[in-house]
PDB file of C-alpha atoms and ligand atoms in Angstrom:
ATOM      1  CA  MET A   1     -25.613-159.819  32.167  1.00 87.00           C
ATOM      2  CA  GLU A   2     -22.732-158.118  30.333  1.00 89.00           C
ATOM      3  CA  GLN A   3     -24.668-158.503  27.081  1.00 92.00           C
ATOM      4  CA  ILE A   4     -27.714-156.792  28.589  1.00 94.00           C
ATOM      5  CA  LEU A   5     -25.595-153.948  29.922  1.00 94.00           C
ATOM      6  CA  ALA A   6     -23.919-153.486  26.552  1.00 92.00           C
ATOM      7  CA  ALA A   7     -27.297-153.314  24.774  1.00 93.00           C
ATOM      8  CA  CYS A   8     -28.517-150.738  27.314  1.00 94.00           C
ATOM      9  CA  ARG A   9     -25.336-148.672  27.012  1.00 92.00           C
ATOM     10  CA  ALA A  10     -25.749-148.573  23.242  1.00 92.00           C
ATOM     11  CA  GLU A  11     -29.260-147.098  23.640  1.00 93.00           C
ATOM     12  CA  LEU A  12     -28.070-144.587  26.255  1.00 91.00           C
ATOM     13  CA  GLU A  13     -25.284-143.579  23.901  1.00 89.00           C
ATOM     14  CA  ARG A  14     -27.693-142.983  21.034  1.00 90.00           C
ATOM     15  CA  GLY A  15     -29.614-140.587  23.306  1.00 90.00           C
ATOM     16  CA  GLY A  16     -33.096-142.062  22.848  1.00 93.00           C
ATOM     17  CA  ALA A  17     -35.936-142.113  25.349  1.00 97.00           C
ATOM     18  CA  VAL A  18     -35.864-144.538  28.278  1.00 97.00           C
ATOM     19  CA  VAL A  19     -39.135-145.876  29.681  1.00 98.00           C
ATOM     20  CA  ALA A  20     -39.685-148.064  32.741  1.00 98.00           C
ATOM     21  CA  LEU A  21     -42.909-150.063  33.014  1.00 98.00           C
ATOM     22  CA  THR A  22     -43.511-151.295  36.552  1.00 98.00           C
ATOM     23  CA  GLY A  23     -45.978-153.718  38.133  1.00 97.00           C
ATOM     24  CA  ALA A  24     -46.756-155.088  41.570  1.00 95.00           C
ATOM     25  CA  GLY A  25     -43.427-156.963  41.724  1.00 96.00           C
ATOM     26  CA  VAL A  26     -41.522-153.693  42.207  1.00 98.00           C
ATOM     27  CA  SER A  27     -43.414-153.140  45.473  1.00 97.00           C
ATOM     28  CA  ALA A  28     -43.295-156.750  46.669  1.00 95.00           C
ATOM     29  CA  GLU A  29     -40.148-156.083  48.679  1.00 96.00           C
ATOM     30  CA  SER A  30     -41.919-153.154  50.345  1.00 97.00           C
ATOM     31  CA  GLY A  31     -44.378-155.699  51.764  1.00 93.00           C
ATOM     32  CA  ILE A  32     -47.308-154.986  49.435  1.00 91.00           C
ATOM     33  CA  PRO A  33     -48.863-158.257  48.259  1.00 83.00           C
ATOM     34  CA  THR A  34     -48.869-158.738  44.483  1.00 83.00           C
ATOM     35  CA  PHE A  35     -52.227-159.317  42.785  1.00 74.00           C
ATOM     36  CA  ARG A  36     -51.734-162.811  41.588  1.00 68.00           C
ATOM     37  CA  GLY A  37     -49.733-163.955  44.595  1.00 63.00           C
ATOM     38  CA  LYS A  38     -51.283-166.012  47.413  1.00 61.00           C
ATOM     39  CA  GLU A  39     -51.702-163.240  49.998  1.00 61.00           C
ATOM     40  CA  GLY A  40     -54.315-161.091  48.318  1.00 61.00           C
ATOM     41  CA  TYR A  41     -57.538-162.920  49.275  1.00 64.00           C
ATOM     42  CA  TRP A  42     -60.360-161.079  51.039  1.00 68.00           C
ATOM     43  CA  THR A  43     -63.306-162.501  52.963  1.00 70.00           C
ATOM     44  CA  ILE A  44     -66.780-161.009  52.726  1.00 72.00           C
ATOM     45  CA  GLY A  45     -69.367-162.831  54.814  1.00 72.00           C
ATOM     46  CA  SER A  46     -68.690-166.511  54.315  1.00 72.00           C
ATOM     47  CA  ARG A  47     -67.006-166.114  50.916  1.00 77.00           C
ATOM     48  CA  GLU A  48     -63.393-165.663  49.955  1.00 79.00           C
ATOM     49  CA  TYR A  49     -62.817-163.260  47.096  1.00 82.00           C
ATOM     50  CA  HIS A  50     -59.815-162.926  44.876  1.00 82.00           C
ATOM     51  CA  PRO A  51     -58.776-159.283  44.316  1.00 78.00           C
ATOM     52  CA  GLN A  52     -59.687-159.658  40.650  1.00 80.00           C
ATOM     53  CA  GLU A  53     -63.288-160.381  41.652  1.00 85.00           C
ATOM     54  CA  LEU A  54     -63.457-157.281  43.854  1.00 86.00           C
ATOM     55  CA  ALA A  55     -61.687-154.981  41.418  1.00 90.00           C
ATOM     56  CA  THR A  56     -64.709-154.591  39.158  1.00 95.00           C
ATOM     57  CA  PHE A  57     -67.415-151.981  38.776  1.00 97.00           C
ATOM     58  CA  GLU A  58     -69.897-154.829  38.863  1.00 96.00           C
ATOM     59  CA  ALA A  59     -68.751-155.807  42.390  1.00 95.00           C
ATOM     60  CA  PHE A  60     -68.819-152.161  43.459  1.00 97.00           C
ATOM     61  CA  GLU A  61     -72.420-151.775  42.257  1.00 97.00           C
ATOM     62  CA  ARG A  62     -73.472-154.931  44.067  1.00 95.00           C
ATOM     63  CA  MET A  63     -71.635-154.364  47.368  1.00 95.00           C
ATOM     64  CA  PRO A  64     -70.058-150.879  47.395  1.00 97.00           C
ATOM     65  CA  TRP A  65     -69.120-150.804  51.059  1.00 96.00           C
ATOM     66  CA  SER A  66     -67.460-154.210  50.957  1.00 93.00           C
ATOM     67  CA  VAL A  67     -65.374-153.066  47.999  1.00 95.00           C
ATOM     68  CA  TRP A  68     -64.572-149.780  49.778  1.00 96.00           C
ATOM     69  CA  ALA A  69     -63.602-151.761  52.905  1.00 94.00           C
ATOM     70  CA  TRP A  70     -61.096-153.767  50.872  1.00 91.00           C
ATOM     71  CA  TYR A  71     -59.594-150.666  49.271  1.00 94.00           C
ATOM     72  CA  LEU A  72     -59.386-148.802  52.593  1.00 96.00           C
ATOM     73  CA  TYR A  73     -57.610-151.818  54.078  1.00 92.00           C
ATOM     74  CA  ARG A  74     -55.227-151.952  51.129  1.00 92.00           C
ATOM     75  CA  ARG A  75     -54.704-148.175  51.241  1.00 95.00           C
ATOM     76  CA  GLY A  76     -53.518-148.616  54.871  1.00 94.00           C
ATOM     77  CA  VAL A  77     -51.049-151.309  53.749  1.00 92.00           C
ATOM     78  CA  CYS A  78     -49.716-148.976  51.020  1.00 95.00           C
ATOM     79  CA  LEU A  79     -49.417-145.945  53.299  1.00 95.00           C
ATOM     80  CA  ARG A  80     -47.519-147.935  55.917  1.00 95.00           C
ATOM     81  CA  ALA A  81     -45.135-149.415  53.340  1.00 97.00           C
ATOM     82  CA  GLU A  82     -41.857-147.705  52.470  1.00 98.00           C
ATOM     83  CA  PRO A  83     -40.334-147.381  49.006  1.00 98.00           C
ATOM     84  CA  ASN A  84     -37.590-149.955  48.473  1.00 98.00           C
ATOM     85  CA  ALA A  85     -34.254-149.794  46.672  1.00 98.00           C
ATOM     86  CA  ALA A  86     -35.906-150.327  43.266  1.00 98.00           C
ATOM     87  CA  HIS A  87     -38.232-147.317  43.680  1.00 98.00           C
ATOM     88  CA  HIS A  88     -35.300-145.177  44.836  1.00 98.00           C
ATOM     89  CA  ALA A  89     -33.134-146.330  41.938  1.00 98.00           C
ATOM     90  CA  LEU A  90     -35.817-145.396  39.376  1.00 98.00           C
ATOM     91  CA  ALA A  91     -36.067-141.901  40.906  1.00 98.00           C
ATOM     92  CA  ARG A  92     -32.283-141.668  40.604  1.00 97.00           C
ATOM     93  CA  LEU A  93     -32.436-142.758  36.980  1.00 97.00           C
ATOM     94  CA  ASP A  94     -34.987-140.029  36.284  1.00 97.00           C
ATOM     95  CA  ALA A  95     -32.636-137.445  37.772  1.00 96.00           C
ATOM     96  CA  ALA A  96     -29.656-138.820  35.839  1.00 95.00           C
ATOM     97  CA  LEU A  97     -31.428-138.847  32.477  1.00 94.00           C
ATOM     98  CA  SER A  98     -32.733-135.270  32.757  1.00 82.00           C
ATOM     99  CA  GLY A  99     -36.046-135.520  30.965  1.00 90.00           C
ATOM    100  CA  ARG A 100     -35.252-138.513  28.737  1.00 95.00           C
ATOM    101  CA  PHE A 101     -36.874-140.877  31.232  1.00 97.00           C
ATOM    102  CA  SER A 102     -40.564-141.716  31.824  1.00 98.00           C
ATOM    103  CA  LEU A 103     -42.107-144.093  34.298  1.00 98.00           C
ATOM    104  CA  VAL A 104     -45.309-145.974  33.492  1.00 98.00           C
ATOM    105  CA  THR A 105     -46.666-147.775  36.520  1.00 98.00           C
ATOM    106  CA  GLN A 106     -49.566-150.140  37.094  1.00 97.00           C
ATOM    107  CA  ASN A 107     -49.159-149.656  40.809  1.00 97.00           C
ATOM    108  CA  VAL A 108     -51.635-147.590  42.761  1.00 97.00           C
ATOM    109  CA  ASP A 109     -49.532-147.550  45.934  1.00 97.00           C
ATOM    110  CA  GLY A 110     -47.803-144.177  45.465  1.00 97.00           C
ATOM    111  CA  LEU A 111     -44.357-145.595  46.324  1.00 98.00           C
ATOM    112  CA  HIS A 112     -42.700-144.244  43.162  1.00 98.00           C
ATOM    113  CA  ARG A 113     -43.836-140.733  44.079  1.00 97.00           C
ATOM    114  CA  ARG A 114     -42.684-141.172  47.684  1.00 98.00           C
ATOM    115  CA  ALA A 115     -39.263-142.312  46.425  1.00 98.00           C
ATOM    116  CA  GLY A 116     -38.956-139.068  44.459  1.00 98.00           C
ATOM    117  CA  SER A 117     -40.082-139.921  40.914  1.00 98.00           C
ATOM    118  CA  PRO A 118     -41.606-136.658  39.674  1.00 97.00           C
ATOM    119  CA  ASP A 119     -45.338-136.555  38.831  1.00 96.00           C
ATOM    120  CA  ALA A 120     -44.477-134.784  35.577  1.00 96.00           C
ATOM    121  CA  ARG A 121     -42.824-137.921  34.186  1.00 97.00           C
ATOM    122  CA  THR A 122     -44.787-140.622  36.051  1.00 98.00           C
ATOM    123  CA  TYR A 123     -47.857-142.191  34.427  1.00 98.00           C
ATOM    124  CA  PRO A 124     -50.020-144.173  36.870  1.00 98.00           C
ATOM    125  CA  ILE A 125     -52.189-146.115  34.437  1.00 98.00           C
ATOM    126  CA  HIS A 126     -54.354-147.920  36.982  1.00 97.00           C
ATOM    127  CA  GLY A 127     -55.151-145.042  39.348  1.00 98.00           C
ATOM    128  CA  ASP A 128     -54.101-144.063  42.853  1.00 97.00           C
ATOM    129  CA  ILE A 129     -55.353-145.787  45.988  1.00 97.00           C
ATOM    130  CA  THR A 130     -55.277-142.556  48.021  1.00 97.00           C
ATOM    131  CA  GLN A 131     -57.750-140.844  45.676  1.00 98.00           C
ATOM    132  CA  MET A 132     -61.488-141.056  45.000  1.00 98.00           C
ATOM    133  CA  ARG A 133     -63.729-139.833  42.236  1.00 98.00           C
ATOM    134  CA  CYS A 134     -67.427-139.667  41.395  1.00 98.00           C
ATOM    135  CA  ALA A 135     -68.949-143.154  41.092  1.00 98.00           C
ATOM    136  CA  ALA A 136     -71.413-141.776  38.538  1.00 97.00           C
ATOM    137  CA  ASP A 137     -68.589-140.121  36.542  1.00 95.00           C
ATOM    138  CA  CYS A 138     -70.084-136.634  36.774  1.00 97.00           C
ATOM    139  CA  THR A 139     -66.489-135.431  36.232  1.00 96.00           C
ATOM    140  CA  VAL A 140     -63.050-136.957  35.586  1.00 94.00           C
ATOM    141  CA  GLU A 141     -61.696-134.931  38.524  1.00 96.00           C
ATOM    142  CA  ARG A 142     -60.402-136.824  41.565  1.00 96.00           C
ATOM    143  CA  TRP A 143     -59.840-135.911  45.171  1.00 98.00           C
ATOM    144  CA  PRO A 144     -57.749-137.254  48.019  1.00 97.00           C
ATOM    145  CA  ILE A 145     -59.776-139.618  50.204  1.00 98.00           C
ATOM    146  CA  PRO A 146     -60.579-137.416  53.241  1.00 97.00           C
ATOM    147  CA  GLU A 147     -58.003-137.651  56.030  1.00 94.00           C
ATOM    148  CA  GLU A 148     -60.715-138.523  58.573  1.00 97.00           C
ATOM    149  CA  VAL A 149     -61.294-141.787  56.698  1.00 98.00           C
ATOM    150  CA  GLY A 150     -58.797-144.254  58.152  1.00 96.00           C
ATOM    151  CA  ASP A 151     -57.843-147.898  57.732  1.00 93.00           C
ATOM    152  CA  VAL A 152     -60.478-150.583  57.773  1.00 93.00           C
ATOM    153  CA  PRO A 153     -59.032-153.676  59.482  1.00 91.00           C
ATOM    154  CA  ARG A 154     -59.586-157.012  57.775  1.00 84.00           C
ATOM    155  CA  GLY A 155     -63.106-158.334  58.232  1.00 80.00           C
ATOM    156  CA  GLU A 156     -64.583-155.018  59.417  1.00 90.00           C
ATOM    157  CA  ASP A 157     -67.073-152.688  57.760  1.00 92.00           C
ATOM    158  CA  VAL A 158     -66.622-149.059  56.746  1.00 97.00           C
ATOM    159  CA  PRO A 159     -68.018-147.021  59.699  1.00 97.00           C
ATOM    160  CA  GLU A 160     -71.135-145.033  58.829  1.00 97.00           C
ATOM    161  CA  ALA A 161     -69.461-141.720  59.701  1.00 97.00           C
ATOM    162  CA  TRP A 162     -66.813-142.458  57.035  1.00 98.00           C
ATOM    163  CA  GLN A 163     -69.402-143.558  54.495  1.00 98.00           C
ATOM    164  CA  LYS A 164     -70.843-140.035  54.708  1.00 98.00           C
ATOM    165  CA  LEU A 165     -67.438-138.606  53.746  1.00 98.00           C
ATOM    166  CA  LEU A 166     -66.964-140.859  50.728  1.00 98.00           C
ATOM    167  CA  VAL A 167     -69.100-138.714  48.453  1.00 98.00           C
ATOM    168  CA  CYS A 168     -68.344-136.776  45.275  1.00 98.00           C
ATOM    169  CA  PRO A 169     -67.606-133.172  46.267  1.00 97.00           C
ATOM    170  CA  ARG A 170     -69.119-132.002  42.982  1.00 97.00           C
ATOM    171  CA  CYS A 171     -72.503-133.737  42.754  1.00 98.00           C
ATOM    172  CA  GLY A 172     -72.861-135.179  46.255  1.00 97.00           C
ATOM    173  CA  GLY A 173     -73.344-138.726  44.910  1.00 97.00           C
ATOM    174  CA  MET A 174     -71.347-141.712  46.053  1.00 98.00           C
ATOM    175  CA  ALA A 175     -67.579-141.650  45.519  1.00 98.00           C
ATOM    176  CA  ARG A 176     -65.490-144.639  44.463  1.00 98.00           C
ATOM    177  CA  PRO A 177     -61.795-145.493  44.673  1.00 98.00           C
ATOM    178  CA  HIS A 178     -59.799-143.966  41.799  1.00 98.00           C
ATOM    179  CA  ILE A 179     -58.779-147.343  40.410  1.00 97.00           C
ATOM    180  CA  LEU A 180     -59.179-148.806  36.937  1.00 97.00           C
ATOM    181  CA  TRP A 181     -61.269-151.910  37.402  1.00 96.00           C
ATOM    182  CA  PHE A 182     -61.197-155.046  35.269  1.00 92.00           C
ATOM    183  CA  ASP A 183     -64.523-154.381  33.591  1.00 94.00           C
ATOM    184  CA  GLU A 184     -63.560-150.796  32.681  1.00 96.00           C
ATOM    185  CA  SER A 185     -61.523-149.163  29.921  1.00 96.00           C
ATOM    186  CA  TYR A 186     -58.420-147.042  29.797  1.00 97.00           C
ATOM    187  CA  ASP A 187     -58.739-143.388  28.805  1.00 97.00           C
ATOM    188  CA  GLU A 188     -56.488-140.341  28.647  1.00 97.00           C
ATOM    189  CA  PRO A 189     -57.971-137.986  31.243  1.00 96.00           C
ATOM    190  CA  ARG A 190     -57.898-140.507  34.069  1.00 96.00           C
ATOM    191  CA  PHE A 191     -55.369-143.143  33.005  1.00 97.00           C
ATOM    192  CA  HIS A 192     -52.979-141.469  30.517  1.00 98.00           C
ATOM    193  CA  PHE A 193     -53.813-143.906  27.726  1.00 98.00           C
ATOM    194  CA  ASP A 194     -52.754-141.788  24.717  1.00 98.00           C
ATOM    195  CA  SER A 195     -49.716-140.296  26.449  1.00 98.00           C
ATOM    196  CA  VAL A 196     -48.422-143.738  27.307  1.00 98.00           C
ATOM    197  CA  LEU A 197     -48.884-145.012  23.754  1.00 98.00           C
ATOM    198  CA  ARG A 198     -46.889-141.996  22.549  1.00 98.00           C
ATOM    199  CA  LEU A 199     -44.106-142.779  25.023  1.00 98.00           C
ATOM    200  CA  ALA A 200     -43.984-146.388  23.845  1.00 98.00           C
ATOM    201  CA  ARG A 201     -43.665-145.361  20.200  1.00 97.00           C
ATOM    202  CA  ARG A 202     -40.653-143.184  21.039  1.00 97.00           C
ATOM    203  CA  ALA A 203     -38.930-145.608  23.417  1.00 97.00           C
ATOM    204  CA  ALA A 204     -35.363-146.639  22.702  1.00 97.00           C
ATOM    205  CA  LEU A 205     -34.934-148.621  25.917  1.00 97.00           C
ATOM    206  CA  LEU A 206     -37.826-150.197  27.825  1.00 98.00           C
ATOM    207  CA  LEU A 207     -37.236-151.635  31.293  1.00 98.00           C
ATOM    208  CA  ILE A 208     -40.108-153.956  32.264  1.00 98.00           C
ATOM    209  CA  ILE A 209     -40.089-154.539  36.003  1.00 98.00           C
ATOM    210  CA  GLY A 210     -42.173-156.914  38.149  1.00 98.00           C
ATOM    211  CA  THR A 211     -45.259-157.401  36.040  1.00 97.00           C
ATOM    212  CA  SER A 212     -47.067-160.565  34.990  1.00 94.00           C
ATOM    213  CA  ALA A 213     -48.257-159.183  31.609  1.00 92.00           C
ATOM    214  CA  SER A 214     -51.907-159.562  32.566  1.00 88.00           C
ATOM    215  CA  THR A 215     -53.330-156.210  31.548  1.00 90.00           C
ATOM    216  CA  ASN A 216     -54.013-154.529  28.278  1.00 93.00           C
ATOM    217  CA  LEU A 217     -52.126-151.215  28.147  1.00 97.00           C
ATOM    218  CA  PRO A 218     -48.798-152.746  29.242  1.00 97.00           C
ATOM    219  CA  TRP A 219     -49.164-155.163  26.314  1.00 98.00           C
ATOM    220  CA  HIS A 220     -49.611-152.213  23.936  1.00 98.00           C
ATOM    221  CA  VAL A 221     -46.533-150.553  25.454  1.00 98.00           C
ATOM    222  CA  VAL A 222     -44.372-153.633  25.029  1.00 98.00           C
ATOM    223  CA  ARG A 223     -45.608-154.405  21.510  1.00 98.00           C
ATOM    224  CA  LEU A 224     -45.253-150.804  20.299  1.00 98.00           C
ATOM    225  CA  ALA A 225     -41.783-150.382  21.797  1.00 98.00           C
ATOM    226  CA  ASP A 226     -40.734-153.728  20.333  1.00 98.00           C
ATOM    227  CA  GLY A 227     -42.213-152.684  16.993  1.00 97.00           C
ATOM    228  CA  VAL A 228     -40.086-149.524  16.812  1.00 96.00           C
ATOM    229  CA  GLY A 229     -36.955-151.538  17.597  1.00 96.00           C
ATOM    230  CA  ALA A 230     -36.462-150.574  21.237  1.00 97.00           C
ATOM    231  CA  THR A 231     -34.198-152.642  23.458  1.00 97.00           C
ATOM    232  CA  LEU A 232     -36.387-154.442  26.013  1.00 98.00           C
ATOM    233  CA  VAL A 233     -35.150-155.724  29.369  1.00 98.00           C
ATOM    234  CA  ASP A 234     -37.461-157.773  31.607  1.00 98.00           C
ATOM    235  CA  ILE A 235     -36.702-157.833  35.335  1.00 98.00           C
ATOM    236  CA  ASN A 236     -38.822-160.351  37.225  1.00 98.00           C
ATOM    237  CA  ILE A 237     -38.304-163.259  39.583  1.00 97.00           C
ATOM    238  CA  GLU A 238     -40.364-165.441  37.227  1.00 96.00           C
ATOM    239  CA  ASP A 239     -40.630-166.090  33.525  1.00 97.00           C
ATOM    240  CA  ASN A 240     -43.537-164.243  31.935  1.00 97.00           C
ATOM    241  CA  PRO A 241     -44.728-163.368  28.409  1.00 97.00           C
ATOM    242  CA  PHE A 242     -42.876-160.020  28.398  1.00 98.00           C
ATOM    243  CA  GLY A 243     -39.698-161.892  29.212  1.00 98.00           C
ATOM    244  CA  ASP A 244     -40.189-163.996  26.089  1.00 97.00           C
ATOM    245  CA  ILE A 245     -40.278-160.821  23.976  1.00 97.00           C
ATOM    246  CA  ALA A 246     -37.413-159.136  25.855  1.00 98.00           C
ATOM    247  CA  SER A 247     -35.190-162.183  25.462  1.00 96.00           C
ATOM    248  CA  ARG A 248     -35.081-161.485  21.713  1.00 94.00           C
ATOM    249  CA  THR A 249     -33.773-157.928  22.234  1.00 93.00           C
ATOM    250  CA  GLY A 250     -32.144-156.698  25.463  1.00 94.00           C
ATOM    251  CA  GLY A 251     -32.594-159.735  27.692  1.00 95.00           C
ATOM    252  CA  VAL A 252     -34.086-160.977  30.948  1.00 98.00           C
ATOM    253  CA  VAL A 253     -32.876-160.563  34.521  1.00 98.00           C
ATOM    254  CA  ARG A 254     -34.341-163.155  36.871  1.00 98.00           C
ATOM    255  CA  GLN A 255     -33.683-161.397  40.181  1.00 98.00           C
ATOM    256  CA  PRO A 256     -35.822-159.470  42.678  1.00 98.00           C
ATOM    257  CA  ALA A 257     -36.396-155.878  41.574  1.00 98.00           C
ATOM    258  CA  ALA A 258     -34.802-154.411  44.704  1.00 98.00           C
ATOM    259  CA  GLU A 259     -31.525-156.114  43.732  1.00 98.00           C
ATOM    260  CA  ALA A 260     -31.552-155.889  39.958  1.00 98.00           C
ATOM    261  CA  VAL A 261     -32.845-152.348  39.432  1.00 98.00           C
ATOM    262  CA  PRO A 262     -30.321-150.564  41.691  1.00 98.00           C
ATOM    263  CA  ALA A 263     -27.482-152.541  40.095  1.00 96.00           C
ATOM    264  CA  LEU A 264     -28.638-151.624  36.593  1.00 97.00           C
ATOM    265  CA  VAL A 265     -29.196-147.974  37.481  1.00 97.00           C
ATOM    266  CA  GLU A 266     -25.820-147.762  39.210  1.00 96.00           C
ATOM    267  CA  HIS A 267     -24.225-149.008  36.014  1.00 95.00           C
ATOM    268  CA  PHE A 268     -26.201-146.525  33.845  1.00 94.00           C
ATOM    269  CA  VAL A 269     -25.397-143.570  36.092  1.00 93.00           C
ATOM    270  CA  GLU A 270     -21.720-144.431  36.120  1.00 92.00           C
ATOM    271  CA  TYR A 271     -21.714-144.814  32.356  1.00 90.00           C
ATOM    272  CA  LEU A 272     -23.551-141.527  31.788  1.00 88.00           C
ATOM    273  CA  GLY A 273     -21.163-139.789  34.210  1.00 85.00           C
ATOM    274  CA  HIS A 274     -18.085-141.034  32.299  1.00 77.00           C
ATOM    275  CA  ARG A 275     -19.603-140.105  28.987  1.00 68.00           C
ATOM    276  CA  VAL A 276     -20.399-136.548  30.065  1.00 54.00           C
ATOM    277  CA  GLY A 277     -17.153-136.180  32.001  1.00 48.00           C
TER     278      GLY A 277
HETATM  279  P1  OAD B 301     -49.144-159.320  39.340  1.00 66.74           P
HETATM  280  O1  OAD B 301     -49.432-159.638  40.765  1.00 66.74           O
HETATM  281  O2  OAD B 301     -50.027-159.897  38.298  1.00 66.74           O
HETATM  282  O3  OAD B 301     -47.682-159.787  38.978  1.00 66.74           O
HETATM  283  C1  OAD B 301     -46.605-159.472  39.775  1.00 66.74           C
HETATM  284  C2  OAD B 301     -45.356-159.861  39.025  1.00 66.74           C
HETATM  285  O4  OAD B 301     -44.253-159.455  39.812  1.00 66.74           O
HETATM  286  C3  OAD B 301     -45.207-161.342  38.777  1.00 66.74           C
HETATM  287  O5  OAD B 301     -44.786-161.517  37.424  1.00 66.74           O
HETATM  288  C4  OAD B 301     -44.113-161.781  39.756  1.00 66.74           C
HETATM  289  O6  OAD B 301     -43.315-162.826  39.243  1.00 66.74           O
HETATM  290  C5  OAD B 301     -43.304-160.509  39.862  1.00 66.74           C
HETATM  291  N1  OAD B 301     -42.579-160.348  41.125  1.00 66.74           N
HETATM  292  C6  OAD B 301     -42.980-160.699  42.370  1.00 66.74           C
HETATM  293  N2  OAD B 301     -42.068-160.330  43.285  1.00 66.74           N
HETATM  294  C7  OAD B 301     -41.061-159.733  42.589  1.00 66.74           C
HETATM  295  C8  OAD B 301     -39.839-159.120  42.955  1.00 66.74           C
HETATM  296  N3  OAD B 301     -39.435-159.055  44.221  1.00 66.74           N
HETATM  297  N4  OAD B 301     -39.055-158.581  41.986  1.00 66.74           N
HETATM  298  C9  OAD B 301     -39.441-158.654  40.676  1.00 66.74           C
HETATM  299  N5  OAD B 301     -40.584-159.207  40.278  1.00 66.74           N
HETATM  300  C10 OAD B 301     -41.386-159.741  41.209  1.00 66.74           C
HETATM  301  O7  OAD B 301     -49.059-157.735  39.228  1.00 66.74           O
HETATM  302  P2  OAD B 301     -49.141-156.797  37.968  1.00 66.74           P
HETATM  303  O8  OAD B 301     -48.488-157.391  36.781  1.00 66.74           O
HETATM  304  O9  OAD B 301     -48.716-155.452  38.413  1.00 66.74           O
HETATM  305  O10 OAD B 301     -54.695-153.862  38.069  1.00 66.74           O
HETATM  306  O11 OAD B 301     -50.679-156.765  37.728  1.00 66.74           O
HETATM  307  C11 OAD B 301     -51.196-155.912  36.785  1.00 66.74           C
HETATM  308  C12 OAD B 301     -52.500-155.351  37.238  1.00 66.74           C
HETATM  309  O12 OAD B 301     -53.427-156.371  37.527  1.00 66.74           O
HETATM  310  C13 OAD B 301     -52.450-154.541  38.516  1.00 66.74           C
HETATM  311  O13 OAD B 301     -52.074-153.218  38.311  1.00 66.74           O
HETATM  312  C14 OAD B 301     -53.854-154.606  38.972  1.00 66.74           C
HETATM  313  C15 OAD B 301     -53.989-156.075  38.818  1.00 66.74           C
HETATM  314  O14 OAD B 301     -55.147-156.622  39.067  1.00 66.74           O
HETATM  315  C16 OAD B 301     -55.604-153.011  38.550  1.00 66.74           C
HETATM  316  O15 OAD B 301     -55.783-152.780  39.718  1.00 66.74           O
HETATM  317  C17 OAD B 301     -56.386-152.386  37.466  1.00 66.74           C
END
């Protein structure tokens, strides 16, 4: 651990940009099931679906209200969850680094925002579960899902009265959850693709927290940051491909995010305080 801290301190000292890349593992201790964990399954009719099967435009086209039901259930889980110590620590790190810090998150749960990470420096690359947009893409604009639309309990359908509210305010067509699905592509207007690549190219220290390295843009981020010589630290309870890369630079911390991130941030804040003072 001391070696990891020393590598991080060296980057803080040099004054470069610090980026955190978070995945579902950062919210696990807030009670939100991870994607590839065991708890995420969903039953439609007599069939069990894995989230990855439902998180596609193809599934939405085939059974839109079943997909909406799953997202409205999951939105309820996210809204009832509370940010944990890792989310709070990352908001604290943002405040301590005054503009040198950016947060790239795959999570759609909004917990980073609720912990105080500012929208101006937070890049949600997979969408936001509390928002909807036009299913026909008549615009890239998105809107909050209307307040009248509540939770759908497991196994239940979206009530017809709510279905009438889940429409695009611009063209009146069907709305969809503002989520990047597996059969879709990243872009800048909706998913900050170019901005995030720019951040990665300028990163001096990249903290990779609670992600299984299963999606495309995070891979670009890690490869680009590694390519420009950034120090990479992987925080995860399990080994994963990003850990293999990080182990060659900063190192790996095999602890739950809610333990490891606050400890790391505490150390950084103390160090920065001494340096300034
Ligand atoms: P995954 O569910 O694939 O991976 C979660 C990772 O978090 C795993 O590597 C776990 O080992 C780790 N983990 C679990 N609990 C942890 C804890 N307490 N502390 C630290 N790490 C922990 O989630 P993601 O990598 O975020 O995409 O998945 C990436 C994307 O695939 C998601 O954003 C979603 C998904 O399908 C979309 O919705 C587009």
